Short mmCIF file of C-alpha atoms and ligand atoms in Angstrom, two decimals:
data_model
loop_
_atom_site.label_atom_id
_atom_site.label_comp_id
_atom_site.label_asym_id
_atom_site.label_seq_id
_atom_site.Cartn_x
_atom_site.Cartn_y
_atom_site.Cartn_z
CA MET A 28 -12.62 -10.65 17.50
CA THR A 29 -10.28 -12.51 15.14
CA VAL A 30 -8.22 -10.96 12.37
CA ILE A 31 -6.90 -13.32 9.69
CA GLY A 32 -3.63 -11.95 8.27
CA ALA A 33 -0.90 -9.84 9.82
CA GLY A 34 0.23 -7.69 6.93
CA THR A 35 -0.17 -3.94 7.19
CA ILE A 36 -3.97 -4.26 6.89
CA GLY A 37 -4.43 -6.98 9.52
CA LEU A 38 -1.95 -5.42 11.96
CA SER A 39 -3.40 -1.90 11.76
CA THR A 40 -6.89 -3.34 12.15
CA ALA A 41 -5.82 -5.38 15.19
CA VAL A 42 -4.14 -2.38 16.86
CA THR A 43 -7.15 -0.14 16.19
CA LEU A 44 -9.64 -2.70 17.51
CA ALA A 45 -7.53 -3.54 20.56
CA ALA A 46 -7.03 0.16 21.37
CA GLY A 47 -10.82 0.47 21.17
CA GLY A 48 -11.18 -2.06 23.97
CA HIS A 49 -11.84 -5.21 21.90
CA GLU A 50 -10.24 -8.55 22.69
CA VAL A 51 -8.32 -9.47 19.53
CA THR A 52 -6.64 -12.59 18.14
CA VAL A 53 -4.52 -12.47 14.97
CA ILE A 54 -3.87 -15.55 12.85
CA ASP A 55 -0.88 -15.59 10.46
CA PRO A 56 1.81 -18.25 9.89
CA ALA A 57 4.38 -15.57 8.90
CA PRO A 58 3.39 -12.04 9.98
CA ALA A 59 4.35 -9.19 7.64
CA SER A 60 5.85 -11.55 5.06
CA GLY A 61 3.55 -10.66 2.16
CA SER A 62 3.26 -7.57 0.00
CA THR A 63 3.89 -5.40 3.07
CA TYR A 64 7.44 -6.76 3.38
CA HIS A 65 8.39 -5.58 -0.11
CA ALA A 66 6.44 -2.32 -0.39
CA GLY A 67 8.02 1.07 -0.99
CA GLY A 68 5.71 2.76 1.51
CA MET A 69 4.78 5.95 -0.31
CA LEU A 70 1.76 7.61 1.26
CA ALA A 71 0.86 9.40 -1.92
CA PRO A 72 -2.79 10.34 -2.37
CA ALA A 73 -1.79 12.97 -4.95
CA ALA A 74 1.26 11.56 -6.76
CA GLU A 75 -0.32 8.12 -7.14
CA VAL A 76 -3.30 9.48 -9.02
CA VAL A 77 -4.13 7.38 -12.05
CA TYR A 78 -6.43 8.73 -14.78
CA GLN A 79 -10.01 7.44 -14.66
CA GLN A 80 -9.70 6.00 -11.18
CA ASP A 81 -11.84 8.69 -9.58
CA PRO A 82 -13.60 6.38 -7.05
CA LEU A 83 -10.18 5.73 -5.47
CA PHE A 84 -9.31 9.39 -4.86
CA PRO A 85 -11.56 10.07 -1.87
CA LEU A 86 -10.38 6.83 -0.25
CA MET A 87 -6.73 7.76 -0.76
CA GLN A 88 -7.26 11.29 0.48
CA ALA A 89 -9.10 10.13 3.58
CA ALA A 90 -6.34 7.61 4.30
CA GLY A 91 -3.69 10.33 3.90
CA GLN A 92 -5.52 12.55 6.37
CA TRP A 93 -5.96 9.75 8.89
CA TYR A 94 -2.39 8.44 8.71
CA PRO A 95 -0.88 10.66 11.40
CA GLU A 96 -3.63 9.49 13.78
CA LEU A 97 -2.75 5.84 13.11
CA VAL A 98 0.99 6.48 13.49
CA GLU A 99 0.37 8.28 16.78
CA LEU A 100 -1.85 5.47 18.06
CA VAL A 101 0.84 2.90 17.27
CA ALA A 102 3.59 5.07 18.79
CA GLN A 103 1.58 5.35 22.03
CA HIS A 104 1.85 1.58 22.51
CA THR A 105 5.41 0.76 21.42
CA ASP A 106 8.97 2.03 21.57
CA VAL A 107 9.74 0.51 18.16
CA PRO A 108 10.18 3.40 15.68
CA THR A 109 7.32 3.68 13.18
CA GLY A 110 9.49 4.70 10.19
CA HIS A 111 7.04 7.47 9.27
CA GLN A 112 8.49 10.56 7.54
CA ALA A 113 6.58 13.67 6.51
CA HIS A 114 9.19 15.46 4.38
CA GLY A 115 7.06 15.63 1.22
CA THR A 116 7.62 14.44 -2.33
CA LEU A 117 9.21 15.85 -5.48
CA VAL A 118 8.21 14.54 -8.89
CA VAL A 119 10.65 15.18 -11.72
CA ALA A 120 10.73 14.68 -15.48
CA ALA A 121 13.77 13.34 -17.31
CA ASP A 122 13.05 14.81 -20.77
CA ARG A 123 10.67 17.19 -22.52
CA ALA A 124 8.01 14.59 -23.24
CA ASP A 125 8.12 13.54 -19.59
CA ALA A 126 7.77 17.19 -18.58
CA GLN A 127 4.66 17.48 -20.72
CA HIS A 128 3.24 14.33 -19.12
CA LEU A 129 4.07 15.73 -15.68
CA GLY A 130 2.33 19.04 -16.52
CA GLU A 131 -0.83 17.25 -17.70
CA LEU A 132 -0.86 15.06 -14.62
CA MET A 133 -0.47 18.16 -12.44
CA ASP A 134 -3.48 19.80 -14.12
CA TYR A 135 -5.52 16.65 -13.44
CA GLN A 136 -4.38 16.55 -9.80
CA VAL A 137 -5.18 20.24 -9.27
CA ALA A 138 -8.59 19.79 -10.94
CA HIS A 139 -9.28 17.11 -8.31
CA GLY A 140 -8.42 19.46 -5.45
CA MET A 141 -4.92 18.15 -4.69
CA THR A 142 -2.09 20.39 -3.53
CA VAL A 143 0.61 20.17 -6.19
CA GLU A 144 3.00 23.00 -6.95
CA GLN A 145 5.04 23.46 -10.11
CA ILE A 146 8.64 24.45 -9.30
CA THR A 147 11.70 25.05 -11.45
CA THR A 148 14.30 22.32 -11.77
CA ARG A 149 16.71 24.76 -10.09
CA GLN A 150 14.37 24.99 -7.09
CA ALA A 151 14.13 21.21 -7.04
CA ARG A 152 17.93 20.94 -7.00
CA THR A 153 18.17 23.50 -4.23
CA GLN A 154 15.93 21.25 -2.13
CA GLU A 155 17.62 18.04 -3.27
CA PRO A 156 21.17 18.69 -4.57
CA ALA A 157 21.60 15.03 -5.61
CA LEU A 158 19.05 15.44 -8.42
CA SER A 159 20.44 15.38 -11.94
CA PRO A 160 21.21 18.80 -13.47
CA ARG A 161 19.62 17.58 -16.72
CA LEU A 162 15.98 17.32 -15.63
CA ALA A 163 13.21 18.87 -17.75
CA GLY A 164 10.54 19.60 -15.12
CA ALA A 165 9.62 19.31 -11.45
CA VAL A 166 6.64 19.57 -9.13
CA SER A 167 6.45 19.56 -5.35
CA ILE A 168 3.79 17.62 -3.46
CA PRO A 169 4.26 18.59 0.20
CA GLY A 170 1.37 16.42 1.46
CA ASP A 171 2.64 13.09 0.08
CA HIS A 172 4.72 11.32 2.73
CA GLN A 173 6.20 7.89 3.40
CA VAL A 174 6.53 5.12 5.92
CA PHE A 175 9.03 2.24 5.97
CA PRO A 176 6.54 -0.64 5.77
CA ARG A 177 8.74 -3.29 7.43
CA GLN A 178 9.50 -0.96 10.29
CA PHE A 179 5.88 0.11 10.67
CA ALA A 180 4.73 -3.52 10.61
CA ALA A 181 7.25 -4.34 13.37
CA ALA A 182 6.01 -1.36 15.39
CA MET A 183 2.36 -2.37 14.90
CA GLN A 184 3.10 -5.96 15.87
CA ASP A 185 4.81 -4.82 19.06
CA ALA A 186 2.02 -2.34 19.82
CA ALA A 187 -0.56 -5.06 19.26
CA GLY A 188 1.27 -7.36 21.67
CA ASN A 189 1.42 -4.59 24.27
CA LEU A 190 -2.33 -4.05 23.85
CA GLY A 191 -2.92 -7.72 24.67
CA VAL A 192 -3.48 -9.02 21.13
CA ARG A 193 -2.89 -12.78 20.91
CA PHE A 194 -0.96 -14.05 17.85
CA ILE A 195 -1.45 -17.56 16.46
CA THR A 196 1.24 -18.49 13.94
CA GLU A 197 -0.88 -20.80 11.81
CA THR A 198 -2.77 -20.71 8.54
CA ALA A 199 -6.52 -20.07 8.52
CA GLU A 200 -8.13 -22.65 6.24
CA GLU A 201 -11.84 -22.13 6.68
CA ILE A 202 -14.45 -19.97 8.36
CA ALA A 203 -17.23 -22.08 9.81
CA GLY A 204 -19.95 -19.81 11.21
CA ALA A 205 -18.38 -18.00 14.13
CA SER A 206 -15.09 -19.89 14.15
CA VAL A 207 -11.91 -20.18 12.14
CA VAL A 208 -10.50 -23.60 11.28
CA LEU A 209 -6.69 -23.63 11.35
CA GLY A 210 -4.27 -25.72 9.30
CA SER A 211 -3.66 -27.89 12.38
CA GLY A 212 -7.39 -28.70 12.51
CA GLU A 213 -7.92 -26.68 15.68
CA THR A 214 -10.57 -23.98 15.74
CA VAL A 215 -10.61 -20.42 17.06
CA ASP A 216 -14.01 -19.12 18.09
CA ALA A 217 -14.85 -15.52 17.28
CA GLU A 218 -18.14 -13.72 17.00
CA GLN A 219 -16.51 -11.30 14.52
CA ILE A 220 -13.85 -12.29 11.95
CA VAL A 221 -11.90 -9.89 9.74
CA LEU A 222 -10.54 -11.52 6.58
CA ALA A 223 -7.45 -9.37 5.99
CA ASN A 224 -4.89 -11.76 4.54
CA GLY A 225 -4.18 -10.10 1.20
CA LEU A 226 -4.02 -12.49 -1.75
CA GLY A 227 -4.58 -15.41 0.66
CA ALA A 228 -8.18 -14.30 1.29
CA ALA A 229 -9.36 -16.14 -1.81
CA SER A 230 -8.17 -19.48 -0.40
CA VAL A 231 -10.05 -19.28 2.91
CA ARG A 232 -13.19 -21.37 2.44
CA GLY A 233 -16.58 -21.40 4.10
CA TRP A 234 -17.76 -17.79 4.26
CA TYR A 235 -19.39 -17.56 0.80
CA GLU A 236 -22.14 -19.68 -0.69
CA ASP A 237 -21.26 -21.36 -3.99
CA ARG A 238 -18.85 -19.03 -5.72
CA MET A 239 -15.82 -17.17 -4.30
CA PRO A 240 -16.76 -13.51 -4.79
CA LEU A 241 -13.21 -12.10 -4.62
CA GLN A 242 -11.28 -11.81 -7.88
CA LEU A 243 -7.75 -11.27 -6.59
CA ARG A 244 -4.67 -11.54 -8.77
CA PRO A 245 -0.96 -11.08 -7.99
CA VAL A 246 0.64 -8.05 -9.65
CA TYR A 247 4.36 -8.46 -9.08
CA GLY A 248 6.73 -5.60 -8.41
CA ASP A 249 10.54 -5.67 -8.33
CA ILE A 250 12.09 -3.33 -5.79
CA LEU A 251 15.67 -2.64 -4.64
CA ARG A 252 17.33 -1.59 -1.42
CA LEU A 253 20.62 0.31 -1.61
CA SER A 254 22.96 1.35 1.12
CA VAL A 255 24.22 4.93 0.71
CA PRO A 256 27.96 5.39 1.53
CA LYS A 257 28.43 7.61 4.62
CA PRO A 258 29.94 10.63 2.77
CA LEU A 259 26.88 10.75 0.45
CA GLN A 260 24.27 10.53 3.24
CA PRO A 261 21.58 11.61 3.04
CA LEU A 262 21.43 11.04 -0.69
CA VAL A 263 17.96 12.60 -0.76
CA THR A 264 15.64 13.72 2.05
CA LYS A 265 12.25 13.65 0.32
CA VAL A 266 10.62 10.91 -1.72
CA ILE A 267 11.79 11.45 -5.31
CA ARG A 268 9.48 10.21 -8.01
CA GLY A 269 10.37 10.52 -11.66
CA PHE A 270 9.22 9.86 -15.18
CA VAL A 271 11.99 8.61 -17.43
CA GLU A 272 10.85 8.16 -21.03
CA ASP A 273 7.37 7.61 -19.63
CA ARG A 274 8.48 4.97 -17.13
CA PRO A 275 7.77 5.74 -13.47
CA ILE A 276 10.57 5.43 -10.91
CA TYR A 277 10.95 6.33 -7.25
CA VAL A 278 13.76 6.74 -4.74
CA ILE A 279 12.69 6.64 -1.09
CA PRO A 280 15.15 7.62 1.66
CA ARG A 281 15.08 5.66 4.93
CA GLU A 282 16.32 6.78 8.30
CA ASP A 283 18.84 3.90 8.42
CA GLY A 284 20.90 5.34 5.52
CA THR A 285 19.41 3.11 2.84
CA VAL A 286 17.17 4.04 -0.09
CA ALA A 287 14.45 1.99 -1.77
CA ILE A 288 14.19 2.10 -5.56
CA GLY A 289 11.03 0.82 -7.18
CA ALA A 290 9.02 -0.54 -8.65
CA THR A 291 8.13 -2.57 -11.70
CA SER A 292 4.64 -3.88 -12.39
CA ARG A 293 4.16 -7.23 -14.08
CA GLU A 294 1.63 -10.04 -14.20
CA ASP A 295 3.88 -12.84 -15.43
CA GLY A 296 3.51 -15.07 -12.38
CA ARG A 297 7.27 -14.97 -11.65
CA ALA A 298 7.89 -14.47 -7.96
CA GLU A 299 11.65 -13.78 -8.07
CA PRO A 300 13.05 -10.33 -8.96
CA ARG A 301 13.60 -10.17 -12.73
CA VAL A 302 17.02 -9.14 -14.05
CA SER A 303 15.31 -6.90 -16.61
CA GLY A 304 13.41 -5.17 -13.80
CA VAL A 305 16.53 -4.63 -11.70
CA HIS A 306 18.35 -3.25 -14.75
CA GLU A 307 15.51 -0.86 -15.64
CA LEU A 308 15.12 0.42 -12.10
CA LEU A 309 18.83 1.15 -11.68
CA ARG A 310 19.16 2.75 -15.12
CA ASP A 311 16.17 5.06 -14.57
CA ALA A 312 17.05 5.91 -10.97
CA ILE A 313 20.61 6.88 -12.00
CA ARG A 314 19.15 9.16 -14.68
CA VAL A 315 17.21 11.05 -11.98
CA VAL A 316 19.65 10.77 -9.06
CA PRO A 317 23.14 10.06 -10.50
CA GLY A 318 24.63 9.36 -7.04
CA VAL A 319 22.67 6.09 -6.99
CA GLU A 320 25.59 4.71 -8.99
CA GLU A 321 27.87 5.11 -5.94
CA CYS A 322 25.61 3.07 -3.62
CA ASP A 323 25.81 -0.60 -2.62
CA LEU A 324 23.03 -2.92 -3.73
CA VAL A 325 21.95 -4.78 -0.60
CA GLU A 326 18.69 -6.35 -1.73
CA ALA A 327 16.56 -7.02 -4.78
CA SER A 328 13.15 -8.50 -4.06
CA ALA A 329 9.76 -8.96 -5.65
CA GLY A 330 6.38 -8.73 -3.96
CA ALA A 331 2.88 -9.55 -5.15
CA ARG A 332 0.32 -6.74 -4.87
CA PRO A 333 -3.21 -8.00 -4.24
CA GLY A 334 -4.90 -6.65 -7.39
CA THR A 335 -8.65 -6.48 -8.15
CA PRO A 336 -10.41 -6.03 -11.54
CA ASP A 337 -11.27 -2.36 -10.89
CA ASP A 338 -8.28 -1.49 -8.64
CA LEU A 339 -10.61 -0.79 -5.71
CA PRO A 340 -10.27 -2.77 -2.47
CA TYR A 341 -12.77 -5.27 -1.15
CA LEU A 342 -13.98 -3.77 2.11
CA GLY A 343 -17.26 -4.51 3.82
CA ARG A 344 -19.38 -6.94 5.78
CA VAL A 345 -20.34 -10.15 3.96
CA ASN A 346 -22.33 -11.88 6.70
CA GLU A 347 -23.11 -11.52 10.38
CA HIS A 348 -19.67 -12.85 11.37
CA VAL A 349 -17.31 -11.81 8.57
CA VAL A 350 -15.89 -8.50 7.39
CA VAL A 351 -13.63 -8.64 4.31
CA SER A 352 -10.70 -6.21 4.02
CA THR A 353 -8.33 -7.02 1.16
CA GLY A 354 -7.46 -6.17 -2.47
CA TYR A 355 -5.59 -2.97 -1.60
CA PHE A 356 -3.42 -3.43 -4.68
CA ARG A 357 -0.89 -0.59 -5.22
CA HIS A 358 -2.07 1.52 -2.30
CA GLY A 359 -2.34 -0.83 0.65
CA ILE A 360 0.29 0.89 2.77
CA LEU A 361 -1.53 4.21 2.35
CA LEU A 362 -5.03 2.74 2.61
CA THR A 363 -4.17 0.90 5.82
CA ALA A 364 -5.26 3.96 7.80
CA LEU A 365 -8.66 3.80 6.11
CA ALA A 366 -8.95 0.01 6.36
CA ALA A 367 -8.33 0.00 10.10
CA LYS A 368 -10.67 2.87 10.93
CA VAL A 369 -13.53 1.73 8.69
CA THR A 370 -13.29 -1.90 9.81
CA ARG A 371 -13.61 -0.82 13.42
CA GLU A 372 -16.66 1.28 12.48
CA ILE A 373 -18.25 -1.68 10.65
CA ILE A 374 -17.58 -4.00 13.60
CA GLU A 375 -19.03 -1.48 16.05
CA GLY A 376 -22.08 -0.85 13.85
CA VAL A 377 -21.18 2.79 13.22
CA GLN A 378 -21.71 4.51 9.84
CA PRO A 379 -18.30 4.40 8.05
CA SER A 380 -16.54 7.79 7.95
CA VAL A 381 -16.10 7.42 4.19
CA ASP A 382 -18.44 5.99 1.53
CA ILE A 383 -17.33 2.41 0.83
CA VAL A 384 -20.25 1.29 -1.33
CA ALA A 385 -17.92 1.00 -4.36
CA CYS A 386 -15.71 -1.38 -2.33
CA SER A 387 -18.37 -4.06 -1.79
CA PRO A 388 -16.63 -7.46 -1.59
CA GLU A 389 -19.51 -8.95 -3.58
CA ARG A 390 -19.46 -6.55 -6.53
CA HIS A 391 -17.76 -9.00 -8.89
CA THR A 392 -20.15 -11.90 -8.38
CA ARG A 393 -22.64 -12.50 -11.18
CA GLU A 394 -25.44 -11.07 -9.03
CA GLY A 395 -23.32 -8.02 -8.29
CA ILE A 396 -22.52 -7.50 -11.97
CA ASN A 397 -26.23 -7.85 -12.96
CA HIS A 398 -27.18 -5.42 -10.23
CA GLU A 399 -24.65 -2.89 -11.56
CA ARG A 400 -26.04 -3.30 -15.08
CA ASP A 401 -29.66 -2.83 -13.91
CA ARG A 402 -28.95 0.47 -12.17
C1 FAD B 513 7.04 -3.64 -4.86
C2 FAD B 513 5.83 -3.09 -4.16
C3 FAD B 513 5.79 -1.74 -3.84
C4 FAD B 513 4.67 -1.21 -3.19
N1 FAD B 513 4.67 0.09 -2.85
C5 FAD B 513 3.61 0.63 -2.21
C6 FAD B 513 3.63 1.98 -1.82
O1 FAD B 513 4.62 2.69 -2.03
N2 FAD B 513 2.53 2.50 -1.20
C7 FAD B 513 1.41 1.74 -0.96
O2 FAD B 513 0.44 2.29 -0.41
N3 FAD B 513 1.38 0.43 -1.30
C8 FAD B 513 2.44 -0.14 -1.93
N4 FAD B 513 2.42 -1.46 -2.30
C9 FAD B 513 1.18 -2.23 -2.09
C10 FAD B 513 1.10 -2.77 -0.67
O3 FAD B 513 2.30 -3.44 -0.36
C11 FAD B 513 -0.09 -3.72 -0.50
O4 FAD B 513 -1.28 -3.17 -1.01
C12 FAD B 513 -0.29 -4.03 0.98
O5 FAD B 513 0.92 -4.43 1.58
C13 FAD B 513 -1.34 -5.10 1.19
O6 FAD B 513 -1.33 -5.43 2.57
P1 FAD B 513 -2.12 -6.68 3.13
O7 FAD B 513 -1.95 -6.65 4.60
O8 FAD B 513 -3.50 -6.71 2.57
O9 FAD B 513 -1.41 -7.94 2.47
P2 FAD B 513 0.00 -8.62 2.76
O10 FAD B 513 1.02 -7.64 3.14
O11 FAD B 513 0.28 -9.46 1.57
O12 FAD B 513 -0.25 -9.52 4.04
C14 FAD B 513 -1.04 -10.67 4.00
C15 FAD B 513 -0.70 -11.50 5.22
O13 FAD B 513 -1.64 -12.56 5.28
C16 FAD B 513 -0.97 -13.75 5.64
N5 FAD B 513 -1.78 -14.87 5.14
C17 FAD B 513 -1.99 -15.23 3.86
N6 FAD B 513 -2.83 -16.29 3.81
C18 FAD B 513 -3.16 -16.57 5.09
C19 FAD B 513 -4.02 -17.53 5.70
N7 FAD B 513 -4.72 -18.41 4.97
N8 FAD B 513 -4.12 -17.53 7.06
C20 FAD B 513 -3.47 -16.62 7.82
N9 FAD B 513 -2.64 -15.67 7.30
C21 FAD B 513 -2.50 -15.67 5.95
C22 FAD B 513 0.41 -13.64 5.00
O14 FAD B 513 1.36 -14.45 5.70
C23 FAD B 513 0.69 -12.15 5.14
O15 FAD B 513 1.42 -11.85 6.32
C24 FAD B 513 3.53 -2.04 -2.91
C25 FAD B 513 3.59 -3.39 -3.22
C26 FAD B 513 4.73 -3.92 -3.85
C27 FAD B 513 4.78 -5.40 -4.14
#
């Protein structure tokens, strides 16, 4: 069994397969250096709801339910902390228009069976005293949690090693039948290959006929890491999400006394953090949590989310040797629990625990599009 890519998706898949008794090799020149390295790590099946993306909801909800199982599995095989926190999420509105938006979103979430509770801004401030006294609305989402993606990736990598997974720090160039051709020209034989290398999946040749079926695009996000001065720790204990003049913002507390503030969304092809993005994030975060102004800025970075045309991942078998698992876009840290479990089920020939028909890796080929139109 060979997994190409050691981001959150490849690592969780490798751990799950290895724990299931499979012999696993992982190929990646720079494990956990992609989108996973930059991600905020919100596990937010409810708060991340986007209008008209109904096919995503059951996938996100299943992943949220399965997350504790994945975290426990990893923790059984490593002493490296997983960085998982289940303290819940508060979503707040900066002004009246934001409060109206928040109320409408809450109605939509409740209509889709999600547990979201309206609370007063006073109640929100009782839970999180660092919140601004000038907020216009608040809701509590107790089931939306978080994980520190870098920490979790380190824990999964260690767990994988302890489970006997072999790591090859090279680039996969091509899949030729039941083997993977590396950048060095060497080959790795594997009866089953999982293509789980994020945006890089579209540059691995050999597993499709004439036309690459995956339509992946980088959607960049600027994100910041701040160190909270000791007297202010913890600045917040839950994930704080906010709407500020219709712009989304989040503040995520980490166990190491830092907070993450994110994230912008842009498709301008610029891989470095933009000054405008850093400015916007700090301005909006200070509006929601004024104490952010007292913190030290320790990092500004930008990551590329692996986007797809319909925001759904590409997950499924494409031939007798290859399973594709990529395109997790904005939700890859959350969906990693689903990716790992379902990939193992596909490999073992078991009916997937969740319907993944909408995730077919071939749905954007001409044939796939015609088929959709004919239905
Ligand atoms: C700013 C930001 C904030 C985010 N916040 C959240 C969040 O709060 N919650 C959430 O659920 N998601 C979030 N995401 C999205 C999430 O980060 C991604 O969906 C997820 O990390 C995708 O994981 P992946 O393993 O598929 O890809 P990646 O993490 O990009 O990993 C791909 C790996 O493949 C390797 N690779 C590439 N090409 C090859 C090759 N040819 N051969 C071998 N290896 C190769 C790379 O070195 C890399 O290690 C965020 C993303 C960004 C940028």
